[in-house]
N, CA, C and O of each residue as an XYZ file, in Angstrom:
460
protein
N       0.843     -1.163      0.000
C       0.000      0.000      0.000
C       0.896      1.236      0.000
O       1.872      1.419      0.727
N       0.322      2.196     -1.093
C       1.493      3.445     -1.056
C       0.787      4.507      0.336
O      -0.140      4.581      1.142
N       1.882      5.103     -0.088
C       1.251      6.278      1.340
C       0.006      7.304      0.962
O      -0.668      7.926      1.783
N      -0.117      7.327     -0.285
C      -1.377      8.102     -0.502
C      -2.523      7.309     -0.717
O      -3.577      7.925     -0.876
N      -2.546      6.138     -0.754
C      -3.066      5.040     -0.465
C      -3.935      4.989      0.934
O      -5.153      5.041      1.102
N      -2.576      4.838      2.116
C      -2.964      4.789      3.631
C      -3.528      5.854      3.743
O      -4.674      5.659      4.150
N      -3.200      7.439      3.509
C      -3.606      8.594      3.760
C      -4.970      8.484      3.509
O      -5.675      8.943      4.409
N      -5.695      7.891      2.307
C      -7.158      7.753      1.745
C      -7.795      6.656      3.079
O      -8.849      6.801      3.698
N      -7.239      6.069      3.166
C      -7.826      4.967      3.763
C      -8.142      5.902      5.328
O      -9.324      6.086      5.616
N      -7.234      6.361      6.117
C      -7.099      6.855      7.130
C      -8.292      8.290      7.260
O      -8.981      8.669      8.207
N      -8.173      8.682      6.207
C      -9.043      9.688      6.115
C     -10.369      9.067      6.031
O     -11.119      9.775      6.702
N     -10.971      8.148      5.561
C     -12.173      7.283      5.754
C     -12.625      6.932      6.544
O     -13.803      6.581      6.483
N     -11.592      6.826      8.153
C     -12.446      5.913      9.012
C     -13.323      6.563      9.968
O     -13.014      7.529     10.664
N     -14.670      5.841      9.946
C     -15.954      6.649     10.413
C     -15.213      6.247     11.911
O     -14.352      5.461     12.305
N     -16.540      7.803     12.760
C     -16.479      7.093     14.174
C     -16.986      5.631     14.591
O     -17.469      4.904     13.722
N     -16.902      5.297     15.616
C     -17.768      4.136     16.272
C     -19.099      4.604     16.961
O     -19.044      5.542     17.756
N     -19.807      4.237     16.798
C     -21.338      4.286     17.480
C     -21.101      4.344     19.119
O     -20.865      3.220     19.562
N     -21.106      5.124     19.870
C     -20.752      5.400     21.169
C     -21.288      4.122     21.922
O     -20.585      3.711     22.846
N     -22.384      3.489     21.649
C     -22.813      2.100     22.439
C     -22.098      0.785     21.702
O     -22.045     -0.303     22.276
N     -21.652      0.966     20.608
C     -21.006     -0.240     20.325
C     -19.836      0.295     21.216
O     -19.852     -0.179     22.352
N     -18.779      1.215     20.942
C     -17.744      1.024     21.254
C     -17.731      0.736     22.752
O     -16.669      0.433     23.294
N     -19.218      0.843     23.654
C     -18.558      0.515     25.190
C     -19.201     -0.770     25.204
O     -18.995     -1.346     26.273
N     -19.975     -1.485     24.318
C     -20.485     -2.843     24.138
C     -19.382     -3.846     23.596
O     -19.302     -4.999     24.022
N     -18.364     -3.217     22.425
C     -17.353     -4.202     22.370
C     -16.098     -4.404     22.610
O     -15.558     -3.476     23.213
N     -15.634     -5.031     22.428
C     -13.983     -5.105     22.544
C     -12.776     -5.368     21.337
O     -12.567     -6.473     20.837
N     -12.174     -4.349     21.049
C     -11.226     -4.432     20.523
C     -10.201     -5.070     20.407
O      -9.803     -5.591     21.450
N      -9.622     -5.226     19.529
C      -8.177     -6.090     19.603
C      -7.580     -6.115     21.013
O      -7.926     -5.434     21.978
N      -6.663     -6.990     20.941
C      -5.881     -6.618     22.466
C      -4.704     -5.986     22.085
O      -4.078     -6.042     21.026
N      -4.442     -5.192     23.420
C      -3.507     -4.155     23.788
C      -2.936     -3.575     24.761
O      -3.610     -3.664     25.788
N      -1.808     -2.915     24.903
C      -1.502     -3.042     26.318
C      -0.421     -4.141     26.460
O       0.187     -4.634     25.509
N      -0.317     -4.346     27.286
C       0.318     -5.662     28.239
C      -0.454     -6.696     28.524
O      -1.353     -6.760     29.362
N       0.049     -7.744     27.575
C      -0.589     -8.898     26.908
C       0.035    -10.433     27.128
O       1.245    -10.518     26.914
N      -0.548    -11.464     27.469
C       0.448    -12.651     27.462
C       1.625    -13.192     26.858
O       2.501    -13.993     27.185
N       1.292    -12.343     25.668
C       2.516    -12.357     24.430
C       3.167    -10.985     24.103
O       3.718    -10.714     23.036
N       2.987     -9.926     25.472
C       4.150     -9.081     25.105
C       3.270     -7.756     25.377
O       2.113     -8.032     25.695
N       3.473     -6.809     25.340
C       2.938     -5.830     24.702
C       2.964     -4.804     23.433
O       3.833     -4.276     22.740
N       1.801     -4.809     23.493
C       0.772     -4.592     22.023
C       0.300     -3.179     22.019
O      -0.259     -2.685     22.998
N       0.594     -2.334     20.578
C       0.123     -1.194     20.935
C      -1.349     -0.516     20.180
O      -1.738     -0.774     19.041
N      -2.047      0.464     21.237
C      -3.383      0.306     20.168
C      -3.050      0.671     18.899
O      -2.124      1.470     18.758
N      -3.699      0.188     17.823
C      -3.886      0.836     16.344
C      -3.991      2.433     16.199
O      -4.855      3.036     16.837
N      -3.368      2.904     15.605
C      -3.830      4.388     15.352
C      -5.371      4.520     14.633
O      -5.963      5.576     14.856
N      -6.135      3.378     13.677
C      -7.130      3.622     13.443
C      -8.195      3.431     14.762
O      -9.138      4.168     15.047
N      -7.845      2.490     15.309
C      -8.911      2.794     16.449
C      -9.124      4.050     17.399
O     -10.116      4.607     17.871
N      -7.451      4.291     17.484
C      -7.766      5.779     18.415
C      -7.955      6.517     17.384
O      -7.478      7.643     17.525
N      -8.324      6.380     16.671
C      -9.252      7.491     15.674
C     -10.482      7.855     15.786
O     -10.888      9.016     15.760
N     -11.305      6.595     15.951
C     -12.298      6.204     15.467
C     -13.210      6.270     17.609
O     -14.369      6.446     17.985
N     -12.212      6.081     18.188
C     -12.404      5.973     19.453
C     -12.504      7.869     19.956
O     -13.437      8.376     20.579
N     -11.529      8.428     19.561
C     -11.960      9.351     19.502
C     -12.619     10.684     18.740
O     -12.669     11.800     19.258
N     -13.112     10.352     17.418
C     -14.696     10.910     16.677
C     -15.487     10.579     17.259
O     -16.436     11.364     17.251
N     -15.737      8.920     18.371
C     -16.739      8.650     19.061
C     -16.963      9.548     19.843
O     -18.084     10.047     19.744
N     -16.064     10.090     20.869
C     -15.519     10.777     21.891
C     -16.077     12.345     21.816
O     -16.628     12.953     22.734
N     -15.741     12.913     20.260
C     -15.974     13.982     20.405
C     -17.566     14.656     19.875
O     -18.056     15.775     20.024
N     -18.156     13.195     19.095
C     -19.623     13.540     19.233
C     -20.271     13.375     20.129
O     -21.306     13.981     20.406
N     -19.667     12.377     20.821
C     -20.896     11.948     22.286
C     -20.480     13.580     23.033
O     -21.453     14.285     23.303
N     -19.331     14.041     23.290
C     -19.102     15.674     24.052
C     -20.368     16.653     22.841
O     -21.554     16.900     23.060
N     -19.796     16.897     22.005
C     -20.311     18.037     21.371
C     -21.921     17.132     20.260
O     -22.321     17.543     19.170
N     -22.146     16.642     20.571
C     -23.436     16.183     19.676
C     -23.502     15.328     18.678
O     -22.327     15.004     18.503
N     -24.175     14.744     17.889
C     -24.141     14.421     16.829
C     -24.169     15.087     15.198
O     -23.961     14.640     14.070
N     -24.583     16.522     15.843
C     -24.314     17.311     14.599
C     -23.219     17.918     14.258
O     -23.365     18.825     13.439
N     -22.014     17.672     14.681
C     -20.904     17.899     14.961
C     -20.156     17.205     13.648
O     -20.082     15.992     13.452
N     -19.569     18.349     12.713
C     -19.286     17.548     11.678
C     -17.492     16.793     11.749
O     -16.514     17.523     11.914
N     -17.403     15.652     11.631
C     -16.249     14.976     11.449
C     -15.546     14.592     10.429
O     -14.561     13.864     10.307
N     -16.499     15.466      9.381
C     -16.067     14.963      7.891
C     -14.331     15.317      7.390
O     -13.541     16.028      8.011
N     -14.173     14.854      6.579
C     -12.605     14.949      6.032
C     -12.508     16.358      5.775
O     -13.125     17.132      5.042
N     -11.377     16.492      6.741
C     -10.750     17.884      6.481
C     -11.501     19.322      7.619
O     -11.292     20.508      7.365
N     -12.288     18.880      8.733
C     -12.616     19.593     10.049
C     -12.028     19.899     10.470
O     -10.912     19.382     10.414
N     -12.303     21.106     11.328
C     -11.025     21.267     12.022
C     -11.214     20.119     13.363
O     -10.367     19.676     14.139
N     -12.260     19.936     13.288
C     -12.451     18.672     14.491
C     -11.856     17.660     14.338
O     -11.216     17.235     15.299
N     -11.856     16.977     13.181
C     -11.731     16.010     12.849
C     -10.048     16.270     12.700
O      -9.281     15.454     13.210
N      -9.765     16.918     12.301
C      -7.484     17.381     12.251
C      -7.386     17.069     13.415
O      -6.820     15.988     13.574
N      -8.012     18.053     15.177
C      -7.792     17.413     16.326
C      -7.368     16.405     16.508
O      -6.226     15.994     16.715
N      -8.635     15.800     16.409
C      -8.864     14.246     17.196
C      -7.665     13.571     16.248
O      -6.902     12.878     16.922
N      -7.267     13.639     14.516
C      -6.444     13.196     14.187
C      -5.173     13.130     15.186
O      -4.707     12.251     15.911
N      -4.879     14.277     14.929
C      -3.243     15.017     15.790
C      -3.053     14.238     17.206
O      -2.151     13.545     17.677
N      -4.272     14.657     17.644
C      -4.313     13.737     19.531
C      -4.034     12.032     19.010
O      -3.311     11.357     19.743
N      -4.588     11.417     17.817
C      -4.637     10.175     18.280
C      -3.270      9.727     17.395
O      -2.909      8.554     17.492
N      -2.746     10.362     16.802
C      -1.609     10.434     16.380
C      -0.841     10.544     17.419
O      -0.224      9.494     17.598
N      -0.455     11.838     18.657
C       0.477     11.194     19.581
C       0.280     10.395     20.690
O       0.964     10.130     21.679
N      -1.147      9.974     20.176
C      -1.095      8.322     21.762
C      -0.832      7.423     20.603
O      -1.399      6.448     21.097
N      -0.493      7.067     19.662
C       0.036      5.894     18.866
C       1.191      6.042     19.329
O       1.800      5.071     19.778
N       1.715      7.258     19.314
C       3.616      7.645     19.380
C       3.686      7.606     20.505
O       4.875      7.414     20.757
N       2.981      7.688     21.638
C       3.217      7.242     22.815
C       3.201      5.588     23.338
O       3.918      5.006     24.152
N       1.836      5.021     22.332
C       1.904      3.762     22.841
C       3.018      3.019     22.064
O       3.098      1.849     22.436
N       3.892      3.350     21.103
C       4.808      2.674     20.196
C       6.172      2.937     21.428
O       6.955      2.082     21.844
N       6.095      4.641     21.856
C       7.710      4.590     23.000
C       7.079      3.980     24.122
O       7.998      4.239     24.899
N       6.384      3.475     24.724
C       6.037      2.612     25.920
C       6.679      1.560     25.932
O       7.502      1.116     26.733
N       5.896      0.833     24.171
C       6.238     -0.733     23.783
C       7.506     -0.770     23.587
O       7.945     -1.920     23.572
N       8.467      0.256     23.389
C      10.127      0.120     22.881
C      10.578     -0.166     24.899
O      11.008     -1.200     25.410
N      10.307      0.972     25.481
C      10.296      0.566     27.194
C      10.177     -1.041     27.883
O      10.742     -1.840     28.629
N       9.311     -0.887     27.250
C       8.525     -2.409     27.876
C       9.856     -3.747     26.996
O      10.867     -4.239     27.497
N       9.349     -3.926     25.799
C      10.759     -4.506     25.780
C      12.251     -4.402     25.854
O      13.014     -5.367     25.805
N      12.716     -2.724     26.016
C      14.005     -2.827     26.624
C      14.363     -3.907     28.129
O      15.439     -4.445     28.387
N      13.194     -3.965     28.863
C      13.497     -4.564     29.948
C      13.297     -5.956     29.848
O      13.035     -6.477     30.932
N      13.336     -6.666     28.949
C      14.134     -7.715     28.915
C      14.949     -8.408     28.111
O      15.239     -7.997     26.987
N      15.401     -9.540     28.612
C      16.511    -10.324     27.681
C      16.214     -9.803     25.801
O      16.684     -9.006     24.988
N      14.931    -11.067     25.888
C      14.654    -11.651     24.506
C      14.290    -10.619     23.547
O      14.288    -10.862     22.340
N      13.895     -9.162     24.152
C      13.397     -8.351     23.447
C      14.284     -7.038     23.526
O      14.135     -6.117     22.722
N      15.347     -7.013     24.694
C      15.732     -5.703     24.785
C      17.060     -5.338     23.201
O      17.818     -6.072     22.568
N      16.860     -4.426     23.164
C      17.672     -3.830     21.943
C      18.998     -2.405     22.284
O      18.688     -1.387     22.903
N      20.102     -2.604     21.853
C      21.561     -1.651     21.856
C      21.304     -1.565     22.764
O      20.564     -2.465     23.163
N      21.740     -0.309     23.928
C      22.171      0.476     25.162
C      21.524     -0.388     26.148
O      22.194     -0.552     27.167
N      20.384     -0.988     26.108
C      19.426     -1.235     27.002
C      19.535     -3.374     27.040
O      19.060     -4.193     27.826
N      20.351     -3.515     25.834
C      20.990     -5.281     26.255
C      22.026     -5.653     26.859
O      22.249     -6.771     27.323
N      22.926     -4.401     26.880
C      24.526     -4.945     27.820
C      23.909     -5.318     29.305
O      24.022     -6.435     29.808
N      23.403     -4.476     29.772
C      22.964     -4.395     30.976
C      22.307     -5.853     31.395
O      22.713     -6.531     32.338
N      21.384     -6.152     30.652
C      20.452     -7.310     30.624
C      21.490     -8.695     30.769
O      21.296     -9.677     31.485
N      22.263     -8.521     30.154
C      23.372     -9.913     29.453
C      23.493    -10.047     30.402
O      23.035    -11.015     31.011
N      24.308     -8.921     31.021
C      25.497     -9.361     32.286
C      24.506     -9.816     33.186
O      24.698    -10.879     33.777
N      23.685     -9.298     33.335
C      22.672    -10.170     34.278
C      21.917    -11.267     33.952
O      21.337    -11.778     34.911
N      21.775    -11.713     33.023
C      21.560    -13.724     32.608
C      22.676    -14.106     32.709
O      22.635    -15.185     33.300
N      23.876    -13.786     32.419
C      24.950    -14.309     32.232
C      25.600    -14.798     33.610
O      26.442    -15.689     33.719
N      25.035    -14.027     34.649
C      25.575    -14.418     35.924
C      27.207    -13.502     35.911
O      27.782    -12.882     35.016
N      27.606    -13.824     37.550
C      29.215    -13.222     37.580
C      30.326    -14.084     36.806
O      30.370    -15.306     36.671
N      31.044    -13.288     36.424
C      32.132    -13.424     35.684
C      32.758    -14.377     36.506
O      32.905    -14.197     37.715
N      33.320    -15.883     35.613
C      34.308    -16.583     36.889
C      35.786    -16.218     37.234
O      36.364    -16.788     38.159
């Protein structure tokens, strides 16, 4: 997919229906049995157009290119970039996942003391 591609696509995604979104459940995310997982940027999209019609109404336009709708973009744009530097955190602290500056440290400690 090219990037003006994703850009179309991204620009498409409707809100969620304020009772579905507290009726269902989303992917998993967070801190997970298999690691942690970060939310989708389309959901915090879509999580928050929910967000800002249930505040300001349903006549509240979200259409492509609002200034409402740029907001809620921009905001859910830096909780992706937040939940992506969490997930780099979360696996620095250990072995199997930690990466450069943040594995010396780790080694020497599986590795036990030097004989």
């Amino acid at each position: 997919m090219t990037t003006n591609e994703l850009k179309k696509a991204l620009a498409e995604v409707p809100s969620i229906d304020w009772d579905t979104l507290l009726s269902t459940e989303s992917a998993p995310y967070g801190l997970t049995e298999v690691g942690y997982l970060p939310k989708p940027y389309a959901r915090l999209l879509s999580e928050g157009l929910a967000l800002a019609e249930r505040l300001f109404g349903p006549e509240l336009d979200t259409s492509r290119g609002s200034v409402v709708r740029k907001l809620v973009e921009m905001a859910s744009l830096e909780h992706a970039r937040t939940y992506a530097l969490i997930g780099g955190v979360i696996d620095d602290l250990t072995v199997p996942t930690a990466r450069g500056d943040a594995l010396s440290p780790r080694g020497k400690v599986a590795a036990g003391p030097a004989p």
